[in-house]
């Protein structure tokens, strides 16, 4: 267990999530400059695609939890925090995904004896009619079981990351053309109906704070003029138990100023929680 001195102070907690599309490449392209200005307390990464020693080297001075995928150059998730977690876990609870590098959990002690659990998750992109889509559905099935468990074990629980599904037409600029494509299939979106509906009861924090507007998008295809035209997808989430969602105060997508200044094809989603 951490001492009271290592628990987050002052009530305010800034949590950011981003798919870095390869940590080493993102680092070369300007990620440290972004990170140096954002005063992030907990940073969750997906698609790290780097060996464990490299992740710890880049985040020297942080507390790092990293799950490297067995498949070389694929997936990988991490949680880097300013304060030490009290407990960490790797994997979503299904042995099939034990070495997939797609789910890590960290518990943090808050003032007043409360506990916050943060998860960095990377859901499969999927591909219609292939085993990749089968794996995606299996992972989402396990999420249906794990979310209620997280809600029971902690005062506050938060799952963030690249979940690779746009929940509603507001989440994809060209949604009509993508209804038969992985990422916006009715079967995939139905899982999010359950996550955010009465069955599971979690909240889509970014959507709650942004309101019923298009986007704000977090990923843009590298093809064509998708970024310049803001033809994006909102597939990076911070989804929280109601108690935590109730104290969320501000959400920002750190969209790059221009295509050639990006250090990932995703943009960080940064949310402040007044705990």
Coordinates of N, CA and C in Angstrom, one line a residue, residues 65-241:
X65 N 3.3 0.9 -15.5 CA 2.7 -0.4 -15.6 C 2.5 -0.6 -17.1
X66 N 3.2 -1.7 -17.6 CA 3.2 -1.9 -19.0 C 3.0 -3.4 -19.3
X67 N 2.1 -3.7 -20.3 CA 1.8 -5.0 -20.7 C 2.2 -5.1 -22.2
X68 N 3.3 -5.8 -22.5 CA 3.8 -5.9 -23.8 C 3.1 -7.1 -24.5
X69 N 2.8 -7.0 -25.7 CA 2.1 -8.1 -26.4 C 3.2 -9.1 -26.8
X70 N 2.8 -10.4 -26.8 CA 3.6 -11.5 -27.4 C 3.9 -11.3 -28.8
X71 N 2.9 -10.8 -29.6 CA 3.1 -10.5 -31.0 C 4.0 -9.3 -31.2
X72 N 5.2 -9.5 -31.7 CA 6.2 -8.5 -31.8 C 5.6 -7.3 -32.7
X73 N 5.8 -6.1 -32.2 CA 5.3 -4.9 -32.9 C 3.9 -4.7 -32.9
X74 N 3.1 -5.3 -32.1 CA 1.7 -5.2 -32.0 C 1.2 -4.8 -30.6
X75 N 0.1 -4.1 -30.6 CA -0.6 -3.8 -29.4 C 0.3 -3.2 -28.3
X76 N 0.1 -3.6 -27.0 CA 0.8 -3.1 -25.9 C 0.1 -1.9 -25.3
X77 N -0.2 -2.0 -24.0 CA -0.8 -0.9 -23.2 C 0.0 -0.6 -22.0
X78 N -0.2 0.6 -21.5 CA 0.6 1.1 -20.3 C -0.2 2.1 -19.6
X79 N 0.1 2.2 -18.3 CA -0.3 3.3 -17.4 C 0.9 3.9 -16.8
X80 N 1.1 5.2 -17.0 CA 2.2 6.0 -16.4 C 1.6 7.0 -15.4
X81 N 2.0 6.9 -14.2 CA 1.4 7.8 -13.2 C 2.5 8.5 -12.3
X82 N 2.1 9.7 -11.9 CA 3.0 10.5 -11.1 C 3.2 9.9 -9.7
X83 N 2.1 9.3 -9.2 CA 2.1 8.7 -7.9 C 2.0 7.2 -8.0
X84 N 2.5 6.5 -7.1 CA 2.6 5.0 -7.1 C 1.2 4.4 -6.9
X85 N 0.8 3.4 -7.8 CA -0.4 2.7 -7.5 C -0.2 1.8 -6.3
X86 N -1.3 1.4 -5.6 CA -1.3 0.5 -4.5 C -1.3 -1.0 -5.0
X87 N -1.8 -1.2 -6.2 CA -1.9 -2.6 -6.7 C -2.1 -2.5 -8.2
X88 N -1.5 -3.4 -8.9 CA -1.6 -3.5 -10.4 C -2.0 -4.9 -10.8
X89 N -2.6 -4.9 -12.0 CA -3.0 -6.2 -12.6 C -2.9 -6.1 -14.1
X90 N -2.4 -7.2 -14.7 CA -2.3 -7.3 -16.2 C -3.2 -8.3 -16.7
X91 N -4.0 -7.9 -17.7 CA -5.0 -8.8 -18.3 C -6.4 -8.6 -17.9
X92 N -7.3 -9.0 -18.7 CA -8.7 -8.7 -18.5 C -9.4 -9.8 -17.7
X93 N -8.7 -10.9 -17.5 CA -9.3 -12.0 -16.8 C -9.7 -13.3 -17.6
X94 N -9.4 -13.2 -18.9 CA -9.6 -14.3 -19.8 C -8.2 -14.8 -20.3
X95 N -7.8 -16.0 -20.0 CA -6.5 -16.5 -20.4 C -6.2 -16.4 -21.9
X96 N -7.2 -16.4 -22.7 CA -7.1 -16.2 -24.1 C -6.4 -14.9 -24.5
X97 N -6.6 -13.9 -23.7 CA -6.0 -12.6 -23.9 C -4.8 -12.3 -23.0
X98 N -4.3 -13.3 -22.3 CA -3.3 -13.1 -21.2 C -2.0 -12.4 -21.7
X99 N -1.6 -12.7 -23.0 CA -0.4 -12.1 -23.5 C -0.7 -11.2 -24.7
X100 N -1.9 -10.7 -24.8 CA -2.3 -9.9 -25.9 C -1.9 -8.4 -25.8
X101 N -1.5 -8.0 -24.6 CA -1.1 -6.6 -24.4 C -2.2 -5.6 -24.6
X102 N -3.4 -5.9 -24.1 CA -4.6 -5.1 -24.4 C -5.4 -4.6 -23.1
X103 N -4.9 -4.9 -21.9 CA -5.6 -4.5 -20.7 C -4.7 -4.5 -19.5
X104 N -4.6 -3.4 -18.8 CA -3.9 -3.3 -17.5 C -4.7 -2.4 -16.6
X105 N -4.7 -2.8 -15.3 CA -5.4 -2.1 -14.3 C -4.5 -1.6 -13.2
X106 N -4.7 -0.4 -12.6 CA -4.0 0.1 -11.5 C -4.9 0.7 -10.5
X107 N -4.7 0.4 -9.2 CA -5.5 1.0 -8.1 C -4.7 2.1 -7.5
X108 N -5.4 3.2 -7.2 CA -4.7 4.4 -6.6 C -5.5 4.7 -5.3
X109 N -4.7 5.0 -4.2 CA -5.3 5.5 -3.0 C -5.5 7.0 -3.0
X110 N -6.8 7.3 -2.7 CA -7.2 8.7 -2.6 C -7.3 9.1 -1.2
X111 N -7.4 10.4 -0.9 CA -7.6 10.9 0.4 C -8.9 10.5 0.9
X112 N -9.0 10.2 2.2 CA -10.2 9.8 2.8 C -10.4 8.3 2.7
X113 N -9.3 7.5 2.4 CA -9.4 6.1 2.3 C -10.2 5.6 1.1
X114 N -10.4 6.4 0.1 CA -11.1 6.0 -1.1 C -10.1 5.4 -2.1
X115 N -10.7 4.6 -3.1 CA -9.8 4.0 -4.1 C -10.3 4.3 -5.5
X116 N -9.4 4.6 -6.4 CA -9.6 4.8 -7.8 C -9.0 3.7 -8.6
X117 N -9.7 3.0 -9.4 CA -9.1 2.0 -10.3 C -9.1 2.6 -11.8
X118 N -8.0 2.5 -12.4 CA -7.8 3.0 -13.8 C -7.4 1.9 -14.7
X119 N -8.0 1.8 -15.8 CA -7.7 0.7 -16.8 C -7.3 1.4 -18.1
X120 N -6.2 0.9 -18.7 CA -5.8 1.3 -20.0 C -6.2 0.1 -20.9
X121 N -7.1 0.3 -21.9 CA -7.6 -0.8 -22.7 C -7.4 -0.5 -24.2
X122 N -7.1 -1.6 -24.9 CA -7.0 -1.5 -26.4 C -7.8 -2.6 -27.0
X123 N -9.0 -2.3 -27.5 CA -9.9 -3.3 -28.1 C -9.5 -3.5 -29.5
X124 N -9.6 -4.7 -30.0 CA -9.2 -5.1 -31.3 C -9.9 -4.2 -32.3
X125 N -9.2 -3.9 -33.4 CA -9.9 -3.2 -34.5 C -10.9 -4.0 -35.2
X126 N -10.6 -5.3 -35.3 CA -11.6 -6.2 -36.0 C -11.5 -6.1 -37.5
X127 N -12.2 -7.1 -38.1 CA -12.3 -7.2 -39.6 C -13.4 -8.1 -39.9
X128 N -14.5 -7.6 -40.5 CA -15.7 -8.3 -40.8 C -15.4 -9.7 -41.4
X129 N -16.0 -10.7 -40.9 CA -15.9 -12.1 -41.4 C -14.6 -12.8 -41.2
X130 N -13.8 -12.3 -40.3 CA -12.5 -12.9 -40.0 C -12.3 -13.3 -38.5
X131 N -11.3 -14.1 -38.2 CA -11.1 -14.3 -36.8 C -10.8 -13.1 -36.0
X132 N -10.3 -12.0 -36.6 CA -10.0 -10.8 -35.9 C -11.3 -10.2 -35.3
X133 N -12.4 -10.4 -36.0 CA -13.7 -9.9 -35.5 C -14.2 -10.8 -34.4
X134 N -14.0 -12.1 -34.5 CA -14.4 -13.0 -33.5 C -13.6 -12.6 -32.2
X135 N -12.3 -12.3 -32.3 CA -11.6 -11.9 -31.1 C -12.1 -10.6 -30.5
X136 N -12.5 -9.7 -31.3 CA -13.1 -8.5 -30.9 C -14.3 -8.7 -30.0
X137 N -15.2 -9.5 -30.6 CA -16.5 -9.8 -29.8 C -16.2 -10.6 -28.5
X138 N -15.2 -11.5 -28.5 CA -14.9 -12.2 -27.3 C -14.3 -11.2 -26.3
X139 N -13.5 -10.2 -26.7 CA -13.0 -9.2 -25.8 C -14.1 -8.4 -25.2
X140 N -15.0 -7.9 -26.0 CA -16.1 -7.1 -25.6 C -17.0 -7.9 -24.6
X141 N -17.2 -9.2 -24.9 CA -18.0 -10.0 -24.0 C -17.3 -10.1 -22.6
X142 N -16.0 -10.1 -22.5 CA -15.3 -10.2 -21.2 C -15.5 -8.8 -20.5
X143 N -15.5 -7.7 -21.3 CA -15.7 -6.4 -20.8 C -17.0 -6.3 -20.1
X144 N -18.0 -6.9 -20.6 CA -19.4 -6.9 -20.0 C -19.3 -7.5 -18.6
X145 N -18.4 -8.5 -18.4 CA -18.3 -9.1 -17.1 C -17.4 -8.2 -16.1
X146 N -16.3 -7.7 -16.7 CA -15.3 -7.0 -15.9 C -15.8 -5.7 -15.4
X147 N -16.5 -4.9 -16.2 CA -16.9 -3.6 -15.7 C -17.7 -3.6 -14.4
X148 N -18.7 -4.4 -14.3 CA -19.4 -4.5 -13.0 C -18.5 -4.9 -11.8
X149 N -17.6 -5.8 -12.1 CA -16.6 -6.2 -11.0 C -15.8 -5.0 -10.6
X150 N -15.3 -4.2 -11.5 CA -14.5 -3.0 -11.2 C -15.3 -2.0 -10.4
X151 N -16.6 -1.9 -10.8 CA -17.5 -1.0 -10.0 C -17.7 -1.4 -8.6
X152 N -17.7 -2.7 -8.4 CA -17.9 -3.2 -7.0 C -16.6 -3.1 -6.1
X153 N -15.5 -3.1 -6.8 CA -14.2 -3.2 -6.0 C -13.7 -1.9 -5.6
X154 N -14.1 -0.8 -6.3 CA -13.5 0.5 -6.0 C -14.6 1.6 -5.9
X155 N -14.2 2.6 -5.1 CA -15.1 3.8 -5.0 C -15.3 4.4 -6.4
X156 N -14.3 4.5 -7.2 CA -14.3 5.1 -8.5 C -13.6 4.1 -9.5
X157 N -14.2 3.9 -10.6 CA -13.5 3.1 -11.6 C -13.6 3.8 -13.0
X158 N -12.5 3.6 -13.8 CA -12.4 4.3 -15.1 C -11.7 3.4 -16.0
X159 N -12.3 3.2 -17.2 CA -11.7 2.4 -18.3 C -11.5 3.4 -19.4
X160 N -10.2 3.6 -19.8 CA -9.9 4.5 -20.9 C -9.2 3.8 -22.0
X161 N -9.2 4.4 -23.2 CA -8.4 3.8 -24.3 C -9.0 3.8 -25.6
X162 N -8.4 3.2 -26.5 CA -8.8 3.0 -27.9 C -9.8 1.8 -27.9
X163 N -11.1 2.1 -27.9 CA -12.0 1.0 -27.8 C -12.5 0.6 -29.2
X164 N -12.1 1.3 -30.2 CA -12.3 0.9 -31.6 C -13.7 0.7 -32.0
X165 N -14.7 1.4 -31.4 CA -16.1 1.4 -31.8 C -16.6 2.8 -31.7
X166 N -17.3 3.3 -32.7 CA -18.0 4.5 -32.6 C -19.4 4.2 -32.2
X167 N -19.9 4.7 -31.1 CA -21.1 4.3 -30.5 C -22.4 4.8 -31.3
X168 N -22.4 6.0 -31.7 CA -23.5 6.6 -32.4 C -23.1 7.3 -33.6
X169 N -24.0 7.7 -34.5 CA -23.7 8.5 -35.6 C -22.9 9.8 -35.3
X170 N -23.0 10.3 -34.1 CA -22.3 11.5 -33.7 C -20.8 11.2 -33.7
X171 N -20.4 10.0 -33.6 CA -19.0 9.6 -33.3 C -18.2 9.3 -34.6
X172 N -18.9 9.4 -35.8 CA -18.2 9.2 -37.0 C -18.7 10.2 -38.0
X173 N -17.8 10.9 -38.7 CA -18.2 11.9 -39.6 C -19.0 11.3 -40.8
X174 N -18.5 10.2 -41.4 CA -19.1 9.5 -42.5 C -19.8 8.2 -42.1
X175 N -20.7 8.3 -41.1 CA -21.2 7.1 -40.5 C -22.1 6.3 -41.5
X176 N -22.8 6.9 -42.4 CA -23.6 6.2 -43.3 C -22.8 5.2 -44.2
X177 N -21.6 5.6 -44.6 CA -20.8 4.8 -45.5 C -20.1 3.7 -44.7
X178 N -20.1 3.7 -43.4 CA -19.3 2.8 -42.6 C -20.2 1.8 -41.8
X179 N -21.4 1.7 -42.1 CA -22.3 0.8 -41.3 C -22.0 -0.7 -41.4
X180 N -21.3 -1.0 -42.4 CA -20.9 -2.4 -42.6 C -19.4 -2.7 -42.4
X181 N -18.8 -1.7 -41.8 CA -17.4 -1.8 -41.5 C -17.1 -2.0 -40.0
X182 N -16.1 -2.8 -39.7 CA -15.7 -2.9 -38.3 C -15.4 -1.6 -37.7
X183 N -16.0 -1.4 -36.5 CA -15.9 -0.1 -35.8 C -17.2 0.6 -35.8
X184 N -18.1 0.2 -36.6 CA -19.5 0.9 -36.6 C -20.6 -0.1 -36.9
X185 N -20.3 -1.4 -36.7 CA -21.3 -2.4 -36.9 C -22.4 -2.4 -35.9
X186 N -23.6 -2.6 -36.2 CA -24.7 -2.6 -35.2 C -24.4 -3.6 -34.0
X187 N -23.8 -4.7 -34.3 CA -23.5 -5.7 -33.3 C -22.4 -5.1 -32.3
X188 N -21.5 -4.4 -32.8 CA -20.5 -3.7 -31.9 C -21.1 -2.6 -31.1
X189 N -21.9 -1.8 -31.7 CA -22.5 -0.7 -31.1 C -23.4 -1.1 -30.0
X190 N -24.0 -2.3 -30.1 CA -24.9 -2.8 -29.1 C -24.2 -3.1 -27.8
X191 N -22.9 -3.4 -27.8 CA -22.2 -3.6 -26.6 C -22.1 -2.3 -25.8
X192 N -21.9 -1.2 -26.6 CA -21.8 0.1 -25.9 C -23.2 0.6 -25.4
X193 N -24.3 0.2 -26.1 CA -25.6 0.4 -25.5 C -25.7 -0.2 -24.1
X194 N -25.1 -1.4 -23.9 CA -25.1 -2.1 -22.7 C -24.2 -1.4 -21.6
X195 N -23.0 -1.1 -22.1 CA -22.0 -0.4 -21.2 C -22.7 0.9 -20.6
X196 N -23.3 1.7 -21.5 CA -23.8 3.0 -21.0 C -25.3 3.0 -20.7
X197 N -26.0 1.8 -20.8 CA -27.4 1.7 -20.5 C -27.6 1.2 -19.1
X198 N -28.8 0.8 -18.8 CA -29.2 0.5 -17.5 C -28.6 -0.8 -17.0
X199 N -28.2 -1.7 -18.0 CA -27.6 -3.0 -17.6 C -26.3 -2.8 -16.8
X200 N -25.3 -2.0 -17.4 CA -24.0 -1.8 -16.8 C -24.0 -0.5 -16.0
X201 N -24.6 0.5 -16.7 CA -24.8 1.8 -16.0 C -23.5 2.7 -15.9
X202 N -22.5 2.5 -16.7 CA -21.4 3.4 -16.7 C -21.7 4.6 -17.6
X203 N -20.8 5.6 -17.5 CA -21.0 6.8 -18.3 C -19.9 7.0 -19.3
X204 N -20.3 7.6 -20.5 CA -19.3 8.0 -21.5 C -19.0 9.4 -21.1
X205 N -17.9 9.6 -20.4 CA -17.6 10.9 -19.8 C -17.4 12.0 -20.9
X206 N -16.7 11.6 -21.9 CA -16.4 12.6 -23.0 C -17.7 13.1 -23.6
X207 N -18.6 12.2 -23.9 CA -19.9 12.5 -24.5 C -20.7 13.4 -23.5
X208 N -20.7 13.0 -22.3 CA -21.5 13.8 -21.3 C -21.0 15.2 -21.3
X209 N -19.7 15.4 -21.3 CA -19.2 16.8 -21.2 C -19.3 17.6 -22.5
X210 N -19.1 16.9 -23.6 CA -19.2 17.5 -24.9 C -20.6 17.9 -25.4
X211 N -21.6 17.0 -24.9 CA -22.9 17.2 -25.4 C -23.2 16.5 -26.7
X212 N -24.4 16.7 -27.3 CA -24.8 16.1 -28.5 C -24.3 16.8 -29.7
X213 N -23.0 16.7 -29.9 CA -22.4 17.4 -31.1 C -21.6 16.3 -31.9
X214 N -21.3 16.7 -33.1 CA -20.5 15.8 -33.9 C -19.1 15.7 -33.3
X215 N -18.6 14.5 -33.1 CA -17.3 14.3 -32.4 C -17.4 14.6 -31.0
X216 N -16.4 15.3 -30.4 CA -15.1 15.7 -31.1 C -14.3 14.4 -31.4
X217 N -13.8 14.3 -32.6 CA -13.2 13.1 -33.0 C -11.8 13.0 -32.4
X218 N -11.3 11.7 -32.3 CA -10.0 11.4 -31.7 C -9.1 10.7 -32.7
X219 N -9.6 10.2 -33.8 CA -8.7 9.5 -34.8 C -9.1 9.8 -36.2
X220 N -8.1 10.0 -37.0 CA -8.3 10.3 -38.4 C -7.5 9.4 -39.3
X221 N -8.1 8.8 -40.4 CA -7.3 8.0 -41.3 C -6.1 8.8 -41.8
X222 N -5.1 8.0 -42.1 CA -3.9 8.6 -42.7 C -4.1 8.9 -44.2
X223 N -5.2 8.3 -44.8 CA -5.5 8.4 -46.2 C -6.1 9.8 -46.5
X224 N -5.8 10.3 -47.7 CA -6.5 11.4 -48.2 C -6.4 12.6 -47.3
X225 N -7.5 13.4 -47.2 CA -7.5 14.6 -46.5 C -8.4 14.5 -45.2
X226 N -8.4 13.3 -44.6 CA -9.3 13.0 -43.5 C -9.0 14.0 -42.3
X227 N -7.8 14.2 -42.0 CA -7.4 15.1 -40.9 C -7.8 16.5 -41.2
X228 N -7.4 17.0 -42.4 CA -7.6 18.4 -42.8 C -9.1 18.7 -42.9
X229 N -9.9 17.7 -43.3 CA -11.4 17.9 -43.4 C -12.1 17.5 -42.1
X230 N -11.4 17.1 -41.1 CA -12.0 16.6 -39.8 C -13.0 15.5 -40.0
X231 N -12.6 14.6 -41.0 CA -13.5 13.4 -41.2 C -13.0 12.3 -40.3
X232 N -13.3 12.4 -39.0 CA -12.7 11.5 -38.1 C -13.7 10.6 -37.4
X233 N -13.1 9.8 -36.5 CA -13.9 8.9 -35.6 C -13.6 9.2 -34.2
X234 N -14.7 9.1 -33.3 CA -14.5 9.2 -31.9 C -14.5 7.8 -31.3
X235 N -13.3 7.2 -31.2 CA -13.2 5.8 -30.8 C -12.3 5.7 -29.5
X236 N -11.8 6.8 -29.0 CA -11.0 6.8 -27.8 C -11.9 7.4 -26.7
X237 N -12.0 6.6 -25.6 CA -13.0 6.9 -24.6 C -12.4 7.0 -23.2
X238 N -13.1 7.7 -22.3 CA -13.0 7.6 -20.9 C -14.4 7.3 -20.4
X239 N -14.5 6.0 -20.0 CA -15.8 5.5 -19.5 C -15.7 5.2 -18.0
X240 N -16.7 5.7 -17.2 CA -16.5 5.8 -15.8 C -17.8 5.3 -15.1
X241 N -17.6 4.9 -13.8 CA -18.7 4.6 -13.0 C -19.4 6.0 -12.7

